[in-house]
Tab-separated table of C-alpha atoms in Angstrom:
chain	number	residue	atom	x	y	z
X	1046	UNK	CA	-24.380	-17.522	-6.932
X	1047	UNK	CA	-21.359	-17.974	-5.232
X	1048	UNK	CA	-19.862	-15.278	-3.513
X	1049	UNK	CA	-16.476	-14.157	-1.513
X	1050	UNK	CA	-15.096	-12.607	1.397
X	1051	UNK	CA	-11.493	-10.806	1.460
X	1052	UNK	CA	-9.053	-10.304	4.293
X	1053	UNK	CA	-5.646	-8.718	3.848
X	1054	UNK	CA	-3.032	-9.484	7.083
X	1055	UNK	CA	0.478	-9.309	8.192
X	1056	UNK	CA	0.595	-13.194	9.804
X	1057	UNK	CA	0.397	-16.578	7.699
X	1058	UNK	CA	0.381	-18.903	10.594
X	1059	UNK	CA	-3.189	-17.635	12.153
X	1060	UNK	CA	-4.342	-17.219	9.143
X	1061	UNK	CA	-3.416	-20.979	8.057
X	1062	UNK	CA	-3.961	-22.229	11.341
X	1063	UNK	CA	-7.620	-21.613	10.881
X	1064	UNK	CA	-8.204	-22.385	7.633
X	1065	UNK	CA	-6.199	-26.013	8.970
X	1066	UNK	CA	-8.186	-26.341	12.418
X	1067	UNK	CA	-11.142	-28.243	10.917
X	1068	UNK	CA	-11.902	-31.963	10.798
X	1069	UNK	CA	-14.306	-31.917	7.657
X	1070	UNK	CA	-11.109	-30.198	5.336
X	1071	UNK	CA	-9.563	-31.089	2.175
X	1072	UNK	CA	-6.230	-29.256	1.097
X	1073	UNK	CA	-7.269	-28.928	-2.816
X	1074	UNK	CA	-3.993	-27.336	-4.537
X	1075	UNK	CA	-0.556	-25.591	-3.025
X	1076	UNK	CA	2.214	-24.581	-5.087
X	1077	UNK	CA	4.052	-25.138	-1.842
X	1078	UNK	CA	5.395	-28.114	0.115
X	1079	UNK	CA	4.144	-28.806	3.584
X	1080	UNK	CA	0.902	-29.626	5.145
X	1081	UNK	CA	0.805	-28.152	8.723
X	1082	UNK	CA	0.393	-24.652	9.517
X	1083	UNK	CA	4.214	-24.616	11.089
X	1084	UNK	CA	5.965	-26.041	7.543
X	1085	UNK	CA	3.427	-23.412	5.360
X	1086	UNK	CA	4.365	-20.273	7.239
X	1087	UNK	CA	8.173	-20.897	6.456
X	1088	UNK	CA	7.429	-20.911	2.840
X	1089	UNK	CA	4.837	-18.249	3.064
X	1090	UNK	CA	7.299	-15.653	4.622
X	1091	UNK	CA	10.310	-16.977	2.565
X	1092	UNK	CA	8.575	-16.133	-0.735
X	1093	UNK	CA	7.495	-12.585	0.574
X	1094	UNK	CA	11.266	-11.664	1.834
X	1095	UNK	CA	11.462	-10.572	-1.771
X	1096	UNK	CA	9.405	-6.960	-0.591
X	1097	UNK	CA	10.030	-6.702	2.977
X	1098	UNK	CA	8.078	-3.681	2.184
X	1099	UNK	CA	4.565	-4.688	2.290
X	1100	UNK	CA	3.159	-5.068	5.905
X	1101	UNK	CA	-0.264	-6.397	4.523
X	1102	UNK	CA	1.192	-9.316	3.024
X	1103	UNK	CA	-1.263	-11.999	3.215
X	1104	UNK	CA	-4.032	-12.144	1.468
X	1105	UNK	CA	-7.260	-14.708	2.847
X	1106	UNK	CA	-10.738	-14.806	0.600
X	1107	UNK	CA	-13.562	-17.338	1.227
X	1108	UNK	CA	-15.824	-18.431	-1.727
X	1109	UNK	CA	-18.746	-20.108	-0.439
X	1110	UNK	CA	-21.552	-21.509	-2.651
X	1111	UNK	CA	-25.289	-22.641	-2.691
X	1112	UNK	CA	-26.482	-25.643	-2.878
X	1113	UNK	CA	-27.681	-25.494	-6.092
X	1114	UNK	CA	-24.097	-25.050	-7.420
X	1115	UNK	CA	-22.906	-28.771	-7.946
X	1116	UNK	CA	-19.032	-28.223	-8.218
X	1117	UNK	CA	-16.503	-31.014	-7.227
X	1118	UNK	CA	-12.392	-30.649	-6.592
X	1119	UNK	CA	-11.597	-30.530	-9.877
X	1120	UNK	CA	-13.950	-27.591	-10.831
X	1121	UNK	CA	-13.124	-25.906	-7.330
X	1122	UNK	CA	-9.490	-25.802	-8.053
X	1123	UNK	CA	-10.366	-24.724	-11.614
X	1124	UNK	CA	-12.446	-21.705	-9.784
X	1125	UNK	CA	-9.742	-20.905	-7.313
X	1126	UNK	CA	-6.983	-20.634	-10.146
X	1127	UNK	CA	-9.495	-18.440	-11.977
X	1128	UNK	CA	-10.390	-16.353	-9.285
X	1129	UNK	CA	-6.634	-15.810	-8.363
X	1130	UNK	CA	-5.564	-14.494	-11.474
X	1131	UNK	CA	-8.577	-12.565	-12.044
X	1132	UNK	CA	-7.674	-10.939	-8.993
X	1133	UNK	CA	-4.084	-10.129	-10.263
X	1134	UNK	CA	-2.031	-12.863	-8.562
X	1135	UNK	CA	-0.384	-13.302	-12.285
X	1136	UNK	CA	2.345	-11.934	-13.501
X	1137	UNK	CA	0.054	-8.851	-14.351
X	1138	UNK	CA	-3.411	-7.352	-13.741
X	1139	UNK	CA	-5.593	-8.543	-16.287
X	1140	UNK	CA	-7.882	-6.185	-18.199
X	1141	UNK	CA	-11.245	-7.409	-16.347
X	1142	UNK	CA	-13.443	-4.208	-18.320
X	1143	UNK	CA	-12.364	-5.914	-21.780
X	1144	UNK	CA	-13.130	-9.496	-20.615
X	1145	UNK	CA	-16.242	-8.952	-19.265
X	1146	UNK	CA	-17.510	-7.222	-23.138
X	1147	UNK	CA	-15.576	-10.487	-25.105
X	1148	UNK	CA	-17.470	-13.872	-25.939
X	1149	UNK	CA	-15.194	-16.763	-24.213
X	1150	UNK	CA	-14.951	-19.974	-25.334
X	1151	UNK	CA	-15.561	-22.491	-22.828
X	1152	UNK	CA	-12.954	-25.502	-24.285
X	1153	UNK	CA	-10.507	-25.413	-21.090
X	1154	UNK	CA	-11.887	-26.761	-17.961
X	1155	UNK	CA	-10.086	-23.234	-16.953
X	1156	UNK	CA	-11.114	-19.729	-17.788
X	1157	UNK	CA	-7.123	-18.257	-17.393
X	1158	UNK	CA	-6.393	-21.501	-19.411
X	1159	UNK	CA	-2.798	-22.074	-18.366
X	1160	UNK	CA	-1.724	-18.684	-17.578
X	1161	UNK	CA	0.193	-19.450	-14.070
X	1162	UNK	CA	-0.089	-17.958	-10.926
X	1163	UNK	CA	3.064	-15.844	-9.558
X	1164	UNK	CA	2.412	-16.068	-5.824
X	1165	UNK	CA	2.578	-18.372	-3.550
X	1166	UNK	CA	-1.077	-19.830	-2.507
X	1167	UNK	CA	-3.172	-22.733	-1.034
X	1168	UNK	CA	-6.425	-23.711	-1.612
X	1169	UNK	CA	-8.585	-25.330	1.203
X	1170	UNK	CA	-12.315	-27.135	1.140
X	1171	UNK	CA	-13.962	-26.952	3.658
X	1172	UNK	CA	-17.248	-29.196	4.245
X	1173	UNK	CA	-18.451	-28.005	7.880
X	1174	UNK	CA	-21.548	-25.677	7.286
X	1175	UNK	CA	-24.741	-26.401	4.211
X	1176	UNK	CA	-22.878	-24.507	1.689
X	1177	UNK	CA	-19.595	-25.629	0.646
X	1178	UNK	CA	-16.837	-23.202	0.515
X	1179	UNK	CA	-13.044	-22.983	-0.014
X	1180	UNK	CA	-10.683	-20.668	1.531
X	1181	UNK	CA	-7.754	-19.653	-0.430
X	1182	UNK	CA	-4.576	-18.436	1.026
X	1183	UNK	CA	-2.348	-16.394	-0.907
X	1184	UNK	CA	1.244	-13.937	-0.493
X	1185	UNK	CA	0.542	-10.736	-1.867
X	1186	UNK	CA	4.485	-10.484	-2.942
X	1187	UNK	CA	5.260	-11.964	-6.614
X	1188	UNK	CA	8.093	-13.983	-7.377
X	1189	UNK	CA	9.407	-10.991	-9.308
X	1190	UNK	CA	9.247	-8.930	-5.803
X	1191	UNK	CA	6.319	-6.884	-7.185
X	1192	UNK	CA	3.250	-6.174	-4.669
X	1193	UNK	CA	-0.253	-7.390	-6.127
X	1194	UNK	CA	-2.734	-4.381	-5.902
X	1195	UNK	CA	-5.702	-4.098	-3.883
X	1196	UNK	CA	-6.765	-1.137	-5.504
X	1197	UNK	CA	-10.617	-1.562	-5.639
X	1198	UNK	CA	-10.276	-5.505	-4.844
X	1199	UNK	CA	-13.801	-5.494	-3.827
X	1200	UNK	CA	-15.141	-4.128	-7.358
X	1201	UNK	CA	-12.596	-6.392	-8.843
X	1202	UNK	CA	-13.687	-9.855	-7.029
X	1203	UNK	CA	-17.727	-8.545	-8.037
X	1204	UNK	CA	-16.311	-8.840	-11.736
X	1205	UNK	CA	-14.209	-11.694	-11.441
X	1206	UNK	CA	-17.206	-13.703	-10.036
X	1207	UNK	CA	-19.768	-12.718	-12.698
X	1208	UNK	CA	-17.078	-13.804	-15.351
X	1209	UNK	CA	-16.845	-17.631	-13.396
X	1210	UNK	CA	-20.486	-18.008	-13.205
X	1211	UNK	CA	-21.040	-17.163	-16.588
X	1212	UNK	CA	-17.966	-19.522	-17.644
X	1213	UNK	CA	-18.232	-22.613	-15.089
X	1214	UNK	CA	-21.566	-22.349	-15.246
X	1215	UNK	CA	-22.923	-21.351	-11.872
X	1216	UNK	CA	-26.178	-19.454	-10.822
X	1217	UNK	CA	-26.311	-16.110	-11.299
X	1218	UNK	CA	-28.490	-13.644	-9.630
X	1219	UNK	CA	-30.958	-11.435	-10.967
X	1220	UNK	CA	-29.286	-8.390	-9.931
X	1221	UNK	CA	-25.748	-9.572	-11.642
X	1222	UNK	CA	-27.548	-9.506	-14.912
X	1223	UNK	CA	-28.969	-6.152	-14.624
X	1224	UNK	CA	-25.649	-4.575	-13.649
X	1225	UNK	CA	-24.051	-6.443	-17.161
X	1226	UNK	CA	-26.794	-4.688	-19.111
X	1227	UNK	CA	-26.670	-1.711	-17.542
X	1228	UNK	CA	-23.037	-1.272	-18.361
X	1229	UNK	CA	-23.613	-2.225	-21.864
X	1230	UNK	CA	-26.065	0.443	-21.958
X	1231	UNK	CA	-23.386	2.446	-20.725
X	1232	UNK	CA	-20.862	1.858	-22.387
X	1233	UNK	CA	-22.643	2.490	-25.784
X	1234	UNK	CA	-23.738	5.379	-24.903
X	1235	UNK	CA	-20.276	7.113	-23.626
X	1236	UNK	CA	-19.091	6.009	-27.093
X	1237	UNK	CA	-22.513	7.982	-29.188
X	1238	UNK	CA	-22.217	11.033	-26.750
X	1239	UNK	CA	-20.272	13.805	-26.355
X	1240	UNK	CA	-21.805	15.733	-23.449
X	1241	UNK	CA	-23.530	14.975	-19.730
X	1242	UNK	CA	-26.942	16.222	-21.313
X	1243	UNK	CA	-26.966	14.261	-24.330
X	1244	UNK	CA	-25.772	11.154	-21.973
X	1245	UNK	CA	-28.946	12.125	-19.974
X	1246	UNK	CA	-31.330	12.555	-23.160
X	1247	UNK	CA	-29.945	8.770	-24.496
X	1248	UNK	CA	-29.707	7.059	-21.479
X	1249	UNK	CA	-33.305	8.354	-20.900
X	1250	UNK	CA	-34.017	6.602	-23.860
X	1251	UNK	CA	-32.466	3.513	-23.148
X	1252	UNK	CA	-35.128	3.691	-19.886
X	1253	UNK	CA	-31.856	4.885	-17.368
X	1254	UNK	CA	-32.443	7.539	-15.123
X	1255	UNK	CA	-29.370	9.841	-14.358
X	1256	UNK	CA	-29.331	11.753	-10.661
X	1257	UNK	CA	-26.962	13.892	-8.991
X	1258	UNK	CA	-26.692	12.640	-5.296
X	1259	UNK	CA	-24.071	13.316	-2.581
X	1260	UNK	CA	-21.265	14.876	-4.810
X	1261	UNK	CA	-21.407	11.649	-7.482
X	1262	UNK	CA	-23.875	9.967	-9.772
X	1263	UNK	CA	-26.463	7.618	-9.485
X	1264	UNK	CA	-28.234	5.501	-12.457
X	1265	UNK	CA	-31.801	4.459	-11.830
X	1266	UNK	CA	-32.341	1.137	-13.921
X	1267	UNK	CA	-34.816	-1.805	-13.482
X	1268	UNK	CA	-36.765	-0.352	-10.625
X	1269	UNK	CA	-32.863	0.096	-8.831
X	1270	UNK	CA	-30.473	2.500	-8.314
X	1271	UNK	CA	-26.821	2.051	-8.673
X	1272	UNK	CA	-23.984	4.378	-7.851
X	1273	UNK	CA	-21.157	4.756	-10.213
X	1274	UNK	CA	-18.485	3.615	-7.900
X	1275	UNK	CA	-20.495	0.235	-7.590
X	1276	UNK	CA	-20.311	-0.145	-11.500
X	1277	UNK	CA	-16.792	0.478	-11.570
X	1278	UNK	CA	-14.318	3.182	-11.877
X	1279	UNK	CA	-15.148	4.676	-15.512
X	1280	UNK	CA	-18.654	4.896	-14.865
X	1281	UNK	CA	-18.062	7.267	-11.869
X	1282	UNK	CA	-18.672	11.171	-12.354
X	1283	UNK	CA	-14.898	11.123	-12.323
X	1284	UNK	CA	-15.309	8.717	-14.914
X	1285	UNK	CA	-17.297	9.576	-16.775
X	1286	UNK	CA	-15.740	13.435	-16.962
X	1287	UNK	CA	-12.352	12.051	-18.877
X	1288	UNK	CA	-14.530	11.178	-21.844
X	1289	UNK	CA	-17.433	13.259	-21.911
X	1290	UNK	CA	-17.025	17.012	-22.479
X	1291	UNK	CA	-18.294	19.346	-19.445
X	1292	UNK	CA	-21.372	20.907	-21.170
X	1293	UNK	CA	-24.187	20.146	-18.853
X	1294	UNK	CA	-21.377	18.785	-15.746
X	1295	UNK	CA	-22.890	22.003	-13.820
X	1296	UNK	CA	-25.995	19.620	-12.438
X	1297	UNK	CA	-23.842	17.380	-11.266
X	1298	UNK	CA	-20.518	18.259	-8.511
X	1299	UNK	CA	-17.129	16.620	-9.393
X	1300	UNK	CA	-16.656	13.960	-6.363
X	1301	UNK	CA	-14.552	14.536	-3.692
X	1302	UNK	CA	-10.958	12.700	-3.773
X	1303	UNK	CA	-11.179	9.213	-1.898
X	1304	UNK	CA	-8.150	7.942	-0.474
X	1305	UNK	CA	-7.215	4.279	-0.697
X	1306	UNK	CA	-8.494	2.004	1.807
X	1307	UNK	CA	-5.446	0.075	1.229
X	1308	UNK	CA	-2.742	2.193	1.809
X	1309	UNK	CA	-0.773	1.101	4.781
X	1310	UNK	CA	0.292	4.646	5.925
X	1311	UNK	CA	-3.600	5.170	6.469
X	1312	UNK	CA	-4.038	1.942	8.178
X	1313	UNK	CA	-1.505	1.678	10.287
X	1314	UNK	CA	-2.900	5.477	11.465
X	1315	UNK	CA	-6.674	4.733	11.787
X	1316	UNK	CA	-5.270	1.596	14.086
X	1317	UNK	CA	-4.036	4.353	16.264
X	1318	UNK	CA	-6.842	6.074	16.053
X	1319	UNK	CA	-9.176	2.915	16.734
X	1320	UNK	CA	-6.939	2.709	20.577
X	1321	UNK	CA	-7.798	5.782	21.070
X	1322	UNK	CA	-11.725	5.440	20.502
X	1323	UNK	CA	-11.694	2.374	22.695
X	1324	UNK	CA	-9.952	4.304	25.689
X	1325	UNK	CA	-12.793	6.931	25.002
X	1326	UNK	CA	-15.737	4.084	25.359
X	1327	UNK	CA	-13.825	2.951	28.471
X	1328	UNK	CA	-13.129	6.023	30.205
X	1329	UNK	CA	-16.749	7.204	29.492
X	1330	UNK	CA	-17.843	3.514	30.771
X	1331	UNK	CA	-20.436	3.264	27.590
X	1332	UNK	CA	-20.901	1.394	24.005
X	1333	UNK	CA	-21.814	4.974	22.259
X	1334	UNK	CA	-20.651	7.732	22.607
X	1335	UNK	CA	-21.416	11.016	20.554
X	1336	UNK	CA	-19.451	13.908	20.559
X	1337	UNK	CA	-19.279	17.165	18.954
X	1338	UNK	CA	-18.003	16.142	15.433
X	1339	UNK	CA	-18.480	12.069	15.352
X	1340	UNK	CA	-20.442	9.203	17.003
X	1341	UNK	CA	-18.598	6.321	18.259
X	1342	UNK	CA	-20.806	2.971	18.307
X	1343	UNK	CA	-19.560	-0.582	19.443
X	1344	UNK	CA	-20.915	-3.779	19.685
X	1345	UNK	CA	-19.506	-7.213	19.824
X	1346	UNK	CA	-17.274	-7.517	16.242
X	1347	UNK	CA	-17.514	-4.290	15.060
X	1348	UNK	CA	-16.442	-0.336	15.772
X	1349	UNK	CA	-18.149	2.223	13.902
X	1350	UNK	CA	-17.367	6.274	13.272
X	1351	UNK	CA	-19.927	8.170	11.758
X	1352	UNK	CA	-19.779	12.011	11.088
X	1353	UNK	CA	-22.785	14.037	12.599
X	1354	UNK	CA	-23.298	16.192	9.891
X	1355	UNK	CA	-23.149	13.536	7.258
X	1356	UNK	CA	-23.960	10.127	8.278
X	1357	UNK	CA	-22.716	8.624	4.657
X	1358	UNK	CA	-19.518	8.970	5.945
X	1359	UNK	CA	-18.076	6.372	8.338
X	1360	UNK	CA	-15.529	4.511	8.842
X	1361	UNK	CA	-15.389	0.869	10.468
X	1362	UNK	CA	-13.596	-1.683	12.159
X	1363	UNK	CA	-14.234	-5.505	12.033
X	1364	UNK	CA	-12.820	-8.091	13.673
X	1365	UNK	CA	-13.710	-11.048	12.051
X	1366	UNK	CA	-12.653	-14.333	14.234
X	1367	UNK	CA	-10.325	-14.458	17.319
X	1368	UNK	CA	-7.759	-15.599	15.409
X	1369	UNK	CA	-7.279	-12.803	12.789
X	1370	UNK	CA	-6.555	-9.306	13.567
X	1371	UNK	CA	-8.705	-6.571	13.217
X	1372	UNK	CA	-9.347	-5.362	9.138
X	1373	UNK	CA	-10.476	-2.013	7.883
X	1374	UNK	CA	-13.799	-2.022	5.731
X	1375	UNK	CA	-16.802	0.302	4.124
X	1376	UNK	CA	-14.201	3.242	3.893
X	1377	UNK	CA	-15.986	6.325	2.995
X	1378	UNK	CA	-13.861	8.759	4.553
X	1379	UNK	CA	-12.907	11.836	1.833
X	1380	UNK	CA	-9.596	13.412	2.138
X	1381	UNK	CA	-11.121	16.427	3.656
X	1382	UNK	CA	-12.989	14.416	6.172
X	1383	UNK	CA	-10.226	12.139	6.972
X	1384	UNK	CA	-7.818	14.834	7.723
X	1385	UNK	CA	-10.394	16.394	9.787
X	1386	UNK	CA	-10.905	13.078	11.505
X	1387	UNK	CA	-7.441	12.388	12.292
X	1388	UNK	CA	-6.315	15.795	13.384
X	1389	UNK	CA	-9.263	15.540	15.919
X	1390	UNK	CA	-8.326	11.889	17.163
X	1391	UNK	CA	-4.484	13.554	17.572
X	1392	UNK	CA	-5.442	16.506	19.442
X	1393	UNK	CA	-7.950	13.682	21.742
X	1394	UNK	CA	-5.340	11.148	22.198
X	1395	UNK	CA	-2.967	13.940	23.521
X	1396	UNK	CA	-5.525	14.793	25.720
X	1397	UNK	CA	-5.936	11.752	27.107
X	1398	UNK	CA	-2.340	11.348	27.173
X	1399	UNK	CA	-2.134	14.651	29.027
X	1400	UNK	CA	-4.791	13.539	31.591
X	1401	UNK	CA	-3.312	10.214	31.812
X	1402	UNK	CA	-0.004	12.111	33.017
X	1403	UNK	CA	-1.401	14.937	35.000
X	1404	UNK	CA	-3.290	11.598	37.098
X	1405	UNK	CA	0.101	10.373	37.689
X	1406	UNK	CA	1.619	13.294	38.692
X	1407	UNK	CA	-1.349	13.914	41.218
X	1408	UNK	CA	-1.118	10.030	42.595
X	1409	UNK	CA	2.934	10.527	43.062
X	1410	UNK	CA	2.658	14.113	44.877
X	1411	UNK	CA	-0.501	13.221	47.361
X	1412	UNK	CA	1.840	9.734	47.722
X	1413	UNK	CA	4.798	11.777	48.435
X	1414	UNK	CA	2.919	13.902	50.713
X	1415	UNK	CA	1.833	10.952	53.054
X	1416	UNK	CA	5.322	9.715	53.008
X	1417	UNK	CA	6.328	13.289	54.199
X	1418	UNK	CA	3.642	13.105	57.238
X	1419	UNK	CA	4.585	9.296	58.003
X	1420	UNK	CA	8.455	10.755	58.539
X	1421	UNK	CA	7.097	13.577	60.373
X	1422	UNK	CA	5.316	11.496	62.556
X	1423	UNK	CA	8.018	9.137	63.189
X	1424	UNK	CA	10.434	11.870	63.854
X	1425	UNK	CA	8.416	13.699	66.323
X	1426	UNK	CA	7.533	10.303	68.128
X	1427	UNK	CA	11.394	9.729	68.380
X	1428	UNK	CA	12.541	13.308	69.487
X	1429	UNK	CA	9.935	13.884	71.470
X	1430	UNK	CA	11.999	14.363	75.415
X	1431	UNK	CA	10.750	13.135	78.281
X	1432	UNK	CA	8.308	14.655	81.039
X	1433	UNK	CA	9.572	15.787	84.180
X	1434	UNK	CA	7.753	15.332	87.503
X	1435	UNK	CA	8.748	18.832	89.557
X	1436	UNK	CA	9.176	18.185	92.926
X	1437	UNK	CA	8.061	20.241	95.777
């Protein structure tokens, strides 16, 4: 099965730079002129002037895949366009919940058929580890000046590469197969009920187990157990509400709000935050450090915050590769918990600040001080009069 990583930036030139820097490369397909990393960038930030407004605006995702996958250049570039409009780098987000129920017909060597792309992109193969992979570069500004959502991109690119392997013909795991049925099963069974316990009593039937677990809802199928937020958004408790009535809702607790791991208000605020954790780790002169509310933990690639009375919820901090900055993933901050967070890295940071000044303050008054004694000392030496032998 093949399967994808996603990183969001602000710079094209790393970015390209290392998807360039490699001996064993092939550049597949560009809508843009310009092979270097130099010549790219200019037409990378020229098409994204048209929404100076998005900071995050490049968009880098790796799809690597086994051996067992035979797929030349001219299915990889059939893949990449498919995966890049799945993803919403058309003119429009496609409906991937209807898709993924309808029966395609595999008579275009492309599953999008024609349907262009509105970004501007690149698509790189690159033959330097076993499995072979292609990294695809893309602006996240459309030529309309529209901003491509990222709004659960990580759901989205699970979908998007169920729907290629089924359609170019890839391996598929197990586990892929059991999540289709099970939202068949679903989906059937929203439609036939009209309450949470008569979902329970036909799901039962249909050898799903419903549970209520950390304020959301869990569904117990094939010896596995699978949380609504991993099946997608509908089959959430949230969900799952908006077409259910409430009668039996009591055993389970509506879900806390989550806030979006892509909003760039948040980011650019947990980045602050992140500073101030790392002058905590140094100060302290440790890797982990646990305080009254949160644990801080550090090792080579990776910060993590977890809250003490509820591990679940952490946030964390990768850096992937020298050459990229730092990226936000496995968000699982609520609202309440976030604000909590924050206003306690604030108050820290000012803290620190406040020590950080209060130090100075001390260094330039005990240095004042010993300038002070060093005049004295020079005075006295000069003004000091002479001694007088008395005579007798």
């Amino acid at each position: 099965m093949p399967v994808a990583k996603q990183v969001k930036g602000k710079e094209f030139y790393d970015c390209i730079s290392y998807v360039l820097d490699k001996d064993e490369k092939e550049i597949l397909e560009s809508n843009l002129s310009g092979k270097t990393p130099s010549a790219l960038n200019k037409k990378f930030e020229l098409c994204c002037r048209l929404n100076q407004k998005v900071r995050f605006k490049v968009y880098h995702a790796t799809i690597s895949f086994p051996p067992e996958d035979e797929v030349d250049d001219k299915k990889l570039k059939a893949i990449a366009h498919d995966y890049l409009y799945g993803m919403g780098f058309g003119e429009e987000q496609p409906d991937l919940e209807q898709l993924e129920k309808e029966e395609r017909i595999k008579d275009k060597d492309k599953m999008f058929g024609d349907k262009s792309l509105a970004v501007p992109y690149l698509v790189v193969r690159h033959d330097d580890t076993e499995n072979k992979h292609i990294h695809i570069v893309a602006g996240r500004v459309r030529h309309d000046g529209s901003c491509v959502s990222s709004y659960w991109d990580y759901r989205k690119s699970e979908q998007v590469l169920r729907m290629l392997e089924d359609y170019h013909g890839l391996s598929s795991p197990q586990g892929a197969i059991a999540l289709k049925n099970l939202r068949k099963i679903l989906d059937r069974c929203r439609e036939e009920c009209s309450n949470f316990d008569d979902l329970k009593e036909m799901l039962r039937e249909q050898s799903v187990n419903v549970y209520s677990k950390n304020n959301g809802i869990v569904y117990g199928y094939k010896d596995k157990h699978y949380k609504g937020n991993t099946l997608g958004a509908k089959y959430t408790l949230q969900g799952m509400s908006k077409v259910l009535q409430q009668r039996g809702i009591e055993k389970y607790q509506s879900p806390p709000p989550r806030l979006d791991v892509e909003n760039e208000t948040i980011r650019a605020e947990l980045e602050t935050h992140r500073d101030t954790l790392e002058r905590i780790l140094k100060e302290e002169q440790v890797e982990n450090f646990k305080g009254k509310h949160y644990e801080v933990q550090r090792n080579k690639k990776s910060l993590i915050i977890t809250k003490i009375d509820n591990p679940e919820e952490k946030v964390k901090w990768v850096k992937p590769a020298p050459t990229m900055p730092w990226i936000l993933s496995n968000f699982k901050f609520t609202e309440d918990t976030f604000n909590d967070f924050s206003e306690k890295m604030r108050t820290t940071r000012e803290n620190l600040e406040k020590m950080e000044k209060d130090r100075v303050l001390k260094e330039e008054a005990v240095r004042k001080q010993q300038e002070i004694q060093e005049k004295l000392a020079t005075v006295g030496t000069q003004t000091a009069p002479p001694s007088r032998r008395r005579g007798r």
